[in-house]
Amino acid sequence: MLSVPGCRDAVQELYPRLLLAVLSHVQRVIEQNPLENMVVYRKECGQGHRPKAFDPSSCALEAVKTLLSGAGYFEVLDYVEEHRGWDLLSSPSEYYCGIMEITSAMVKHFKPLHLHRIFNKLIPLLNSENEHDKIMSRAFYAQLLWHRSVAQSLELDVLAPLKKWIQEPNPIMRLLGLRGISNLALHPGKEREKVRISAIIAFGKMLKCVNKYKPGPVIHNEIYCALVPLMLVMQGNNHEILKVSQN
């Protein structure tokens, strides 16, 4: 149905809900660690070509691709492909990075109204008891703040959840908090001083986390990506900032 011509408007209307559903399904599939040679579906590729075999993970990813193409979001498909997003999504340890790549693509190519519709769907999931939903929604949330109109949303204190995440013991949650704060730091506004202080706190906690847990190259790379905007926003002569940096 998603790829049926004439259904694009309906798919776009339901897109936020469908997107979260199919990506949640991807995470549940890869967590089960299915065998790569387990064929659950074969797709005909035209005369003279052998059918393409899909394992459970490939099927789950194909559902995401079908949704994006059915909605007409081909630029997002291209961006995710170019940035290894599908490989990241299919890895249990890098799934959240894949979510951020999809989000980055949408930030680049979607209108603000569409981003806000997705953002609003995330709010009830941020503190979900389901760990899968929590990681997925927080990865979306942190990277959607890359867009200025989302970061400056008037209906929500977007900084408050991020400050809580950097206090959590899970290094991925701390990293998502760090990424969100670094994205907020890119935008000018009346909350900039609060963001500066939070940036210093977040970076300090993340460094302690690195020393304690010895994370792998994926988390190290994400820390480096967040470092530049954090270093920029930490510049200044505000007395509160200096006080925090000395603690």
PDB file of C-alpha atoms in Angstrom:
ATOM      1  CA  MET A   1       0.000   0.000   0.000  1.00  0.00           C
ATOM      2  CA  LEU A   2       2.807   2.433   0.884  1.00  0.00           C
ATOM      3  CA  SER A   3       4.186   2.294  -2.643  1.00  0.00           C
ATOM      4  CA  VAL A   4       0.835   2.456  -4.459  1.00  0.00           C
ATOM      5  CA  PRO A   5       0.626   5.510  -6.758  1.00  0.00           C
ATOM      6  CA  GLY A   6      -1.879   8.055  -5.491  1.00  0.00           C
ATOM      7  CA  CYS A   7      -1.352   7.240  -1.811  1.00  0.00           C
ATOM      8  CA  ARG A   8       1.467   9.722  -1.248  1.00  0.00           C
ATOM      9  CA  ASP A   9      -0.666  12.334   0.527  1.00  0.00           C
ATOM     10  CA  ALA A  10      -2.070   9.726   2.903  1.00  0.00           C
ATOM     11  CA  VAL A  11       1.395   8.329   3.622  1.00  0.00           C
ATOM     12  CA  GLN A  12       2.750  11.805   4.348  1.00  0.00           C
ATOM     13  CA  GLU A  13      -0.150  12.492   6.705  1.00  0.00           C
ATOM     14  CA  LEU A  14       0.575   9.323   8.676  1.00  0.00           C
ATOM     15  CA  TYR A  15       4.337   9.583   8.258  1.00  0.00           C
ATOM     16  CA  PRO A  16       5.380  10.512  11.838  1.00  0.00           C
ATOM     17  CA  ARG A  17       3.473   7.601  13.350  1.00  0.00           C
ATOM     18  CA  LEU A  18       4.521   5.141  10.643  1.00  0.00           C
ATOM     19  CA  LEU A  19       8.161   6.202  10.836  1.00  0.00           C
ATOM     20  CA  LEU A  20       8.400   5.574  14.567  1.00  0.00           C
ATOM     21  CA  ALA A  21       6.616   2.240  14.150  1.00  0.00           C
ATOM     22  CA  VAL A  22       8.878   0.848  11.419  1.00  0.00           C
ATOM     23  CA  LEU A  23      12.075   2.063  13.099  1.00  0.00           C
ATOM     24  CA  SER A  24      10.973   0.555  16.392  1.00  0.00           C
ATOM     25  CA  HIS A  25      10.412  -2.709  14.531  1.00  0.00           C
ATOM     26  CA  VAL A  26      13.933  -2.523  13.069  1.00  0.00           C
ATOM     27  CA  GLN A  27      15.425  -2.236  16.532  1.00  0.00           C
ATOM     28  CA  ARG A  28      13.479  -5.192  17.868  1.00  0.00           C
ATOM     29  CA  VAL A  29      14.535  -7.341  14.924  1.00  0.00           C
ATOM     30  CA  ILE A  30      18.252  -6.573  15.173  1.00  0.00           C
ATOM     31  CA  GLU A  31      18.210  -7.095  18.948  1.00  0.00           C
ATOM     32  CA  GLN A  32      17.123 -10.682  18.290  1.00  0.00           C
ATOM     33  CA  ASN A  33      20.319 -11.166  16.257  1.00  0.00           C
ATOM     34  CA  PRO A  34      18.691 -13.161  13.417  1.00  0.00           C
ATOM     35  CA  LEU A  35      20.817 -15.373  11.196  1.00  0.00           C
ATOM     36  CA  GLU A  36      21.968 -13.614   8.024  1.00  0.00           C
ATOM     37  CA  ASN A  37      21.225 -16.688   5.910  1.00  0.00           C
ATOM     38  CA  MET A  38      17.639 -16.914   7.195  1.00  0.00           C
ATOM     39  CA  VAL A  39      15.605 -16.018   4.102  1.00  0.00           C
ATOM     40  CA  VAL A  40      12.105 -14.801   4.919  1.00  0.00           C
ATOM     41  CA  TYR A  41      11.258 -13.073   1.639  1.00  0.00           C
ATOM     42  CA  ARG A  42      12.369 -13.069  -1.991  1.00  0.00           C
ATOM     43  CA  LYS A  43      11.778 -10.066  -4.227  1.00  0.00           C
ATOM     44  CA  GLU A  44      11.487 -10.504  -7.964  1.00  0.00           C
ATOM     45  CA  CYS A  45      13.971  -8.282  -9.806  1.00  0.00           C
ATOM     46  CA  GLY A  46      12.706  -8.619 -13.357  1.00  0.00           C
ATOM     47  CA  GLN A  47      13.293 -11.036 -16.184  1.00  0.00           C
ATOM     48  CA  GLY A  48      16.812 -12.378 -16.397  1.00  0.00           C
ATOM     49  CA  HIS A  49      17.666 -11.510 -12.787  1.00  0.00           C
ATOM     50  CA  ARG A  50      17.675 -13.757  -9.765  1.00  0.00           C
ATOM     51  CA  PRO A  51      15.217 -12.882  -6.989  1.00  0.00           C
ATOM     52  CA  LYS A  52      16.728 -10.839  -4.176  1.00  0.00           C
ATOM     53  CA  ALA A  53      16.727 -12.667  -0.850  1.00  0.00           C
ATOM     54  CA  PHE A  54      15.927 -10.814   2.374  1.00  0.00           C
ATOM     55  CA  ASP A  55      16.802 -11.890   5.906  1.00  0.00           C
ATOM     56  CA  PRO A  56      14.749 -10.503   8.846  1.00  0.00           C
ATOM     57  CA  SER A  57      16.967  -7.421   9.254  1.00  0.00           C
ATOM     58  CA  SER A  58      16.885  -6.638   5.536  1.00  0.00           C
ATOM     59  CA  CYS A  59      13.101  -6.961   5.516  1.00  0.00           C
ATOM     60  CA  ALA A  60      12.795  -4.535   8.417  1.00  0.00           C
ATOM     61  CA  LEU A  61      15.059  -2.009   6.679  1.00  0.00           C
ATOM     62  CA  GLU A  62      13.150  -2.465   3.427  1.00  0.00           C
ATOM     63  CA  ALA A  63       9.990  -1.385   5.252  1.00  0.00           C
ATOM     64  CA  VAL A  64      11.702   1.885   6.214  1.00  0.00           C
ATOM     65  CA  LYS A  65      12.859   2.447   2.632  1.00  0.00           C
ATOM     66  CA  THR A  66       9.374   1.687   1.301  1.00  0.00           C
ATOM     67  CA  LEU A  67       7.867   4.223   3.691  1.00  0.00           C
ATOM     68  CA  LEU A  68      10.317   6.932   2.620  1.00  0.00           C
ATOM     69  CA  SER A  69       9.819   6.267  -1.083  1.00  0.00           C
ATOM     70  CA  GLY A  70       6.043   5.992  -0.661  1.00  0.00           C
ATOM     71  CA  ALA A  71       6.028   9.419   0.971  1.00  0.00           C
ATOM     72  CA  GLY A  72       8.183  10.802  -1.841  1.00  0.00           C
ATOM     73  CA  TYR A  73      11.152  11.542   0.410  1.00  0.00           C
ATOM     74  CA  PHE A  74      13.808  10.394  -2.039  1.00  0.00           C
ATOM     75  CA  GLU A  75      16.349  12.969  -0.836  1.00  0.00           C
ATOM     76  CA  VAL A  76      16.225  11.350   2.592  1.00  0.00           C
ATOM     77  CA  LEU A  77      16.836   7.936   1.055  1.00  0.00           C
ATOM     78  CA  ASP A  78      19.862   9.244  -0.835  1.00  0.00           C
ATOM     79  CA  TYR A  79      21.291  10.997   2.229  1.00  0.00           C
ATOM     80  CA  VAL A  80      20.950   7.927   4.447  1.00  0.00           C
ATOM     81  CA  GLU A  81      22.579   5.777   1.782  1.00  0.00           C
ATOM     82  CA  GLU A  82      25.500   8.190   1.392  1.00  0.00           C
ATOM     83  CA  HIS A  83      26.084   8.351   5.150  1.00  0.00           C
ATOM     84  CA  ARG A  84      25.966   4.582   5.814  1.00  0.00           C
ATOM     85  CA  GLY A  85      22.680   4.995   7.628  1.00  0.00           C
ATOM     86  CA  TRP A  86      21.355   1.551   6.713  1.00  0.00           C
ATOM     87  CA  ASP A  87      24.498  -0.145   7.999  1.00  0.00           C
ATOM     88  CA  LEU A  88      24.228   1.787  11.247  1.00  0.00           C
ATOM     89  CA  LEU A  89      20.547   0.949  11.674  1.00  0.00           C
ATOM     90  CA  SER A  90      21.232  -2.750  11.207  1.00  0.00           C
ATOM     91  CA  SER A  91      23.833  -2.810  13.998  1.00  0.00           C
ATOM     92  CA  PRO A  92      22.554  -3.214  17.591  1.00  0.00           C
ATOM     93  CA  SER A  93      25.419  -1.102  18.950  1.00  0.00           C
ATOM     94  CA  GLU A  94      25.111   1.650  16.311  1.00  0.00           C
ATOM     95  CA  TYR A  95      21.342   1.768  15.806  1.00  0.00           C
ATOM     96  CA  TYR A  96      20.998   5.145  17.518  1.00  0.00           C
ATOM     97  CA  CYS A  97      23.607   6.576  15.116  1.00  0.00           C
ATOM     98  CA  GLY A  98      21.457   5.411  12.206  1.00  0.00           C
ATOM     99  CA  ILE A  99      18.465   7.180  13.740  1.00  0.00           C
ATOM    100  CA  MET A 100      20.482  10.391  13.910  1.00  0.00           C
ATOM    101  CA  GLU A 101      21.496  10.043  10.250  1.00  0.00           C
ATOM    102  CA  ILE A 102      17.847   9.704   9.194  1.00  0.00           C
ATOM    103  CA  THR A 103      16.996  12.686  11.377  1.00  0.00           C
ATOM    104  CA  SER A 104      19.817  14.739   9.854  1.00  0.00           C
ATOM    105  CA  ALA A 105      18.441  13.977   6.400  1.00  0.00           C
ATOM    106  CA  MET A 106      14.970  15.131   7.422  1.00  0.00           C
ATOM    107  CA  VAL A 107      16.328  18.307   9.013  1.00  0.00           C
ATOM    108  CA  LYS A 108      18.041  19.119   5.723  1.00  0.00           C
ATOM    109  CA  HIS A 109      15.093  18.366   3.451  1.00  0.00           C
ATOM    110  CA  PHE A 110      11.829  18.720   5.426  1.00  0.00           C
ATOM    111  CA  LYS A 111       9.778  21.825   6.048  1.00  0.00           C
ATOM    112  CA  PRO A 112       9.645  22.979   9.696  1.00  0.00           C
ATOM    113  CA  LEU A 113       5.989  21.960  10.022  1.00  0.00           C
ATOM    114  CA  HIS A 114       6.832  18.347   9.193  1.00  0.00           C
ATOM    115  CA  LEU A 115       9.701  18.323  11.686  1.00  0.00           C
ATOM    116  CA  HIS A 116       7.473  19.666  14.441  1.00  0.00           C
ATOM    117  CA  ARG A 117       4.907  16.934  13.773  1.00  0.00           C
ATOM    118  CA  ILE A 118       7.589  14.300  14.325  1.00  0.00           C
ATOM    119  CA  PHE A 119       8.987  16.151  17.339  1.00  0.00           C
ATOM    120  CA  ASN A 120       5.590  16.216  19.041  1.00  0.00           C
ATOM    121  CA  LYS A 121       5.195  12.458  18.602  1.00  0.00           C
ATOM    122  CA  LEU A 122       8.485  11.886  20.418  1.00  0.00           C
ATOM    123  CA  ILE A 123       7.672  13.673  23.657  1.00  0.00           C
ATOM    124  CA  PRO A 124       5.581  10.873  25.264  1.00  0.00           C
ATOM    125  CA  LEU A 125       8.330   8.336  24.467  1.00  0.00           C
ATOM    126  CA  LEU A 126      11.322  10.144  25.968  1.00  0.00           C
ATOM    127  CA  ASN A 127      10.852   8.550  29.385  1.00  0.00           C
ATOM    128  CA  SER A 128       9.255   5.321  28.219  1.00  0.00           C
ATOM    129  CA  GLU A 129       9.774   2.215  30.320  1.00  0.00           C
ATOM    130  CA  ASN A 130      10.596   0.457  27.061  1.00  0.00           C
ATOM    131  CA  GLU A 131      14.331   0.873  26.491  1.00  0.00           C
ATOM    132  CA  HIS A 132      13.957   0.505  22.706  1.00  0.00           C
ATOM    133  CA  ASP A 133      11.481   3.374  22.482  1.00  0.00           C
ATOM    134  CA  LYS A 134      13.566   5.494  24.820  1.00  0.00           C
ATOM    135  CA  ILE A 135      16.770   5.201  22.775  1.00  0.00           C
ATOM    136  CA  MET A 136      14.976   5.755  19.474  1.00  0.00           C
ATOM    137  CA  SER A 137      12.989   8.780  20.633  1.00  0.00           C
ATOM    138  CA  ARG A 138      15.941  10.423  22.361  1.00  0.00           C
ATOM    139  CA  ALA A 139      18.169  10.004  19.317  1.00  0.00           C
ATOM    140  CA  PHE A 140      15.474  11.677  17.202  1.00  0.00           C
ATOM    141  CA  TYR A 141      14.955  14.423  19.773  1.00  0.00           C
ATOM    142  CA  ALA A 142      18.637  15.285  20.116  1.00  0.00           C
ATOM    143  CA  GLN A 143      19.244  15.537  16.379  1.00  0.00           C
ATOM    144  CA  LEU A 144      16.012  17.370  15.556  1.00  0.00           C
ATOM    145  CA  LEU A 145      17.389  20.204  17.692  1.00  0.00           C
ATOM    146  CA  TRP A 146      19.843  20.781  14.853  1.00  0.00           C
ATOM    147  CA  HIS A 147      16.970  22.650  13.175  1.00  0.00           C
ATOM    148  CA  ARG A 148      16.567  26.154  14.528  1.00  0.00           C
ATOM    149  CA  SER A 149      12.759  26.234  14.529  1.00  0.00           C
ATOM    150  CA  VAL A 150      12.616  23.012  16.552  1.00  0.00           C
ATOM    151  CA  ALA A 151      15.324  24.159  18.957  1.00  0.00           C
ATOM    152  CA  GLN A 152      13.441  27.385  19.615  1.00  0.00           C
ATOM    153  CA  SER A 153      10.080  25.717  20.188  1.00  0.00           C
ATOM    154  CA  LEU A 154       7.978  27.857  22.509  1.00  0.00           C
ATOM    155  CA  GLU A 155       5.871  25.002  23.877  1.00  0.00           C
ATOM    156  CA  LEU A 156       8.698  23.144  25.599  1.00  0.00           C
ATOM    157  CA  ASP A 157      11.862  23.686  27.585  1.00  0.00           C
ATOM    158  CA  VAL A 158      13.956  21.660  25.149  1.00  0.00           C
ATOM    159  CA  LEU A 159      17.074  21.903  27.309  1.00  0.00           C
ATOM    160  CA  ALA A 160      15.551  20.335  30.437  1.00  0.00           C
ATOM    161  CA  PRO A 161      15.466  16.691  29.232  1.00  0.00           C
ATOM    162  CA  LEU A 162      19.017  16.916  27.905  1.00  0.00           C
ATOM    163  CA  LYS A 163      20.318  18.040  31.294  1.00  0.00           C
ATOM    164  CA  LYS A 164      18.739  14.959  32.857  1.00  0.00           C
ATOM    165  CA  TRP A 165      20.162  12.575  30.261  1.00  0.00           C
ATOM    166  CA  ILE A 166      23.757  13.619  30.911  1.00  0.00           C
ATOM    167  CA  GLN A 167      23.229  12.547  34.532  1.00  0.00           C
ATOM    168  CA  GLU A 168      22.236   8.992  33.603  1.00  0.00           C
ATOM    169  CA  PRO A 169      24.711   6.102  33.971  1.00  0.00           C
ATOM    170  CA  ASN A 170      24.123   4.749  30.450  1.00  0.00           C
ATOM    171  CA  PRO A 171      26.883   6.233  28.222  1.00  0.00           C
ATOM    172  CA  ILE A 172      24.571   6.268  25.186  1.00  0.00           C
ATOM    173  CA  MET A 173      22.021   8.384  27.059  1.00  0.00           C
ATOM    174  CA  ARG A 174      24.784  10.747  28.137  1.00  0.00           C
ATOM    175  CA  LEU A 175      25.992  10.951  24.567  1.00  0.00           C
ATOM    176  CA  LEU A 176      22.507  11.784  23.280  1.00  0.00           C
ATOM    177  CA  GLY A 177      22.234  14.517  25.890  1.00  0.00           C
ATOM    178  CA  LEU A 178      25.608  15.848  24.789  1.00  0.00           C
ATOM    179  CA  ARG A 179      24.575  15.771  21.127  1.00  0.00           C
ATOM    180  CA  GLY A 180      21.335  17.613  21.867  1.00  0.00           C
ATOM    181  CA  ILE A 181      23.117  20.321  23.843  1.00  0.00           C
ATOM    182  CA  SER A 182      25.734  20.725  21.112  1.00  0.00           C
ATOM    183  CA  ASN A 183      22.930  21.182  18.569  1.00  0.00           C
ATOM    184  CA  LEU A 184      21.236  23.772  20.774  1.00  0.00           C
ATOM    185  CA  ALA A 185      24.550  25.570  21.029  1.00  0.00           C
ATOM    186  CA  LEU A 186      24.433  26.274  17.302  1.00  0.00           C
ATOM    187  CA  HIS A 187      21.425  28.578  17.647  1.00  0.00           C
ATOM    188  CA  PRO A 188      21.413  32.085  19.124  1.00  0.00           C
ATOM    189  CA  GLY A 189      18.685  32.952  21.595  1.00  0.00           C
ATOM    190  CA  LYS A 190      17.758  34.062  25.082  1.00  0.00           C
ATOM    191  CA  GLU A 191      18.605  30.624  26.512  1.00  0.00           C
ATOM    192  CA  ARG A 192      22.167  30.719  25.207  1.00  0.00           C
ATOM    193  CA  GLU A 193      23.762  31.298  28.627  1.00  0.00           C
ATOM    194  CA  LYS A 194      21.942  28.271  30.051  1.00  0.00           C
ATOM    195  CA  VAL A 195      23.114  26.231  27.086  1.00  0.00           C
ATOM    196  CA  ARG A 196      26.697  27.343  27.685  1.00  0.00           C
ATOM    197  CA  ILE A 197      26.619  26.220  31.296  1.00  0.00           C
ATOM    198  CA  SER A 198      24.969  22.929  30.368  1.00  0.00           C
ATOM    199  CA  ALA A 199      27.557  22.420  27.624  1.00  0.00           C
ATOM    200  CA  ILE A 200      30.415  22.617  30.104  1.00  0.00           C
ATOM    201  CA  ILE A 201      28.690  20.258  32.530  1.00  0.00           C
ATOM    202  CA  ALA A 202      27.803  17.815  29.752  1.00  0.00           C
ATOM    203  CA  PHE A 203      31.291  17.740  28.338  1.00  0.00           C
ATOM    204  CA  GLY A 204      32.845  17.182  31.752  1.00  0.00           C
ATOM    205  CA  LYS A 205      30.508  14.296  32.517  1.00  0.00           C
ATOM    206  CA  MET A 206      31.118  12.747  29.123  1.00  0.00           C
ATOM    207  CA  LEU A 207      34.880  12.830  29.650  1.00  0.00           C
ATOM    208  CA  LYS A 208      34.446  11.066  32.989  1.00  0.00           C
ATOM    209  CA  CYS A 209      32.254   8.506  31.240  1.00  0.00           C
ATOM    210  CA  VAL A 210      34.947   7.896  28.616  1.00  0.00           C
ATOM    211  CA  ASN A 211      37.581   7.321  31.279  1.00  0.00           C
ATOM    212  CA  LYS A 212      35.327   4.957  33.226  1.00  0.00           C
ATOM    213  CA  TYR A 213      33.667   2.852  30.511  1.00  0.00           C
ATOM    214  CA  LYS A 214      36.306   2.956  27.738  1.00  0.00           C
ATOM    215  CA  PRO A 215      33.716   3.200  24.922  1.00  0.00           C
ATOM    216  CA  GLY A 216      34.416   1.989  21.410  1.00  0.00           C
ATOM    217  CA  PRO A 217      35.172   4.005  18.263  1.00  0.00           C
ATOM    218  CA  VAL A 218      31.504   4.763  17.516  1.00  0.00           C
ATOM    219  CA  ILE A 219      30.937   6.689  20.738  1.00  0.00           C
ATOM    220  CA  HIS A 220      34.356   8.315  20.426  1.00  0.00           C
ATOM    221  CA  ASN A 221      33.400   9.575  16.969  1.00  0.00           C
ATOM    222  CA  GLU A 222      30.097  10.953  18.258  1.00  0.00           C
ATOM    223  CA  ILE A 223      31.929  12.788  21.033  1.00  0.00           C
ATOM    224  CA  TYR A 224      34.249  14.385  18.486  1.00  0.00           C
ATOM    225  CA  CYS A 225      31.242  15.467  16.386  1.00  0.00           C
ATOM    226  CA  ALA A 226      29.747  17.204  19.414  1.00  0.00           C
ATOM    227  CA  LEU A 227      33.039  18.734  20.526  1.00  0.00           C
ATOM    228  CA  VAL A 228      33.322  21.630  18.050  1.00  0.00           C
ATOM    229  CA  PRO A 229      29.966  23.338  18.768  1.00  0.00           C
ATOM    230  CA  LEU A 230      30.490  22.766  22.479  1.00  0.00           C
ATOM    231  CA  MET A 231      33.923  24.363  22.374  1.00  0.00           C
ATOM    232  CA  LEU A 232      32.495  27.341  20.495  1.00  0.00           C
ATOM    233  CA  VAL A 233      29.633  27.888  22.903  1.00  0.00           C
ATOM    234  CA  MET A 234      31.921  27.541  25.906  1.00  0.00           C
ATOM    235  CA  GLN A 235      33.769  30.695  24.880  1.00  0.00           C
ATOM    236  CA  GLY A 236      32.762  33.746  26.854  1.00  0.00           C
ATOM    237  CA  ASN A 237      33.322  35.717  30.039  1.00  0.00           C
ATOM    238  CA  ASN A 238      30.110  34.898  31.865  1.00  0.00           C
ATOM    239  CA  HIS A 239      30.852  34.486  35.587  1.00  0.00           C
ATOM    240  CA  GLU A 240      28.459  31.548  35.949  1.00  0.00           C
ATOM    241  CA  ILE A 241      30.254  29.729  33.161  1.00  0.00           C
ATOM    242  CA  LEU A 242      33.636  30.324  34.757  1.00  0.00           C
ATOM    243  CA  LYS A 243      32.286  29.083  38.086  1.00  0.00           C
ATOM    244  CA  VAL A 244      30.982  25.855  36.565  1.00  0.00           C
ATOM    245  CA  SER A 245      34.184  25.219  34.624  1.00  0.00           C
ATOM    246  CA  GLN A 246      36.195  25.347  37.842  1.00  0.00           C
ATOM    247  CA  ASN A 247      34.116  22.620  39.549  1.00  0.00           C
TER     248      ASN A 247
END
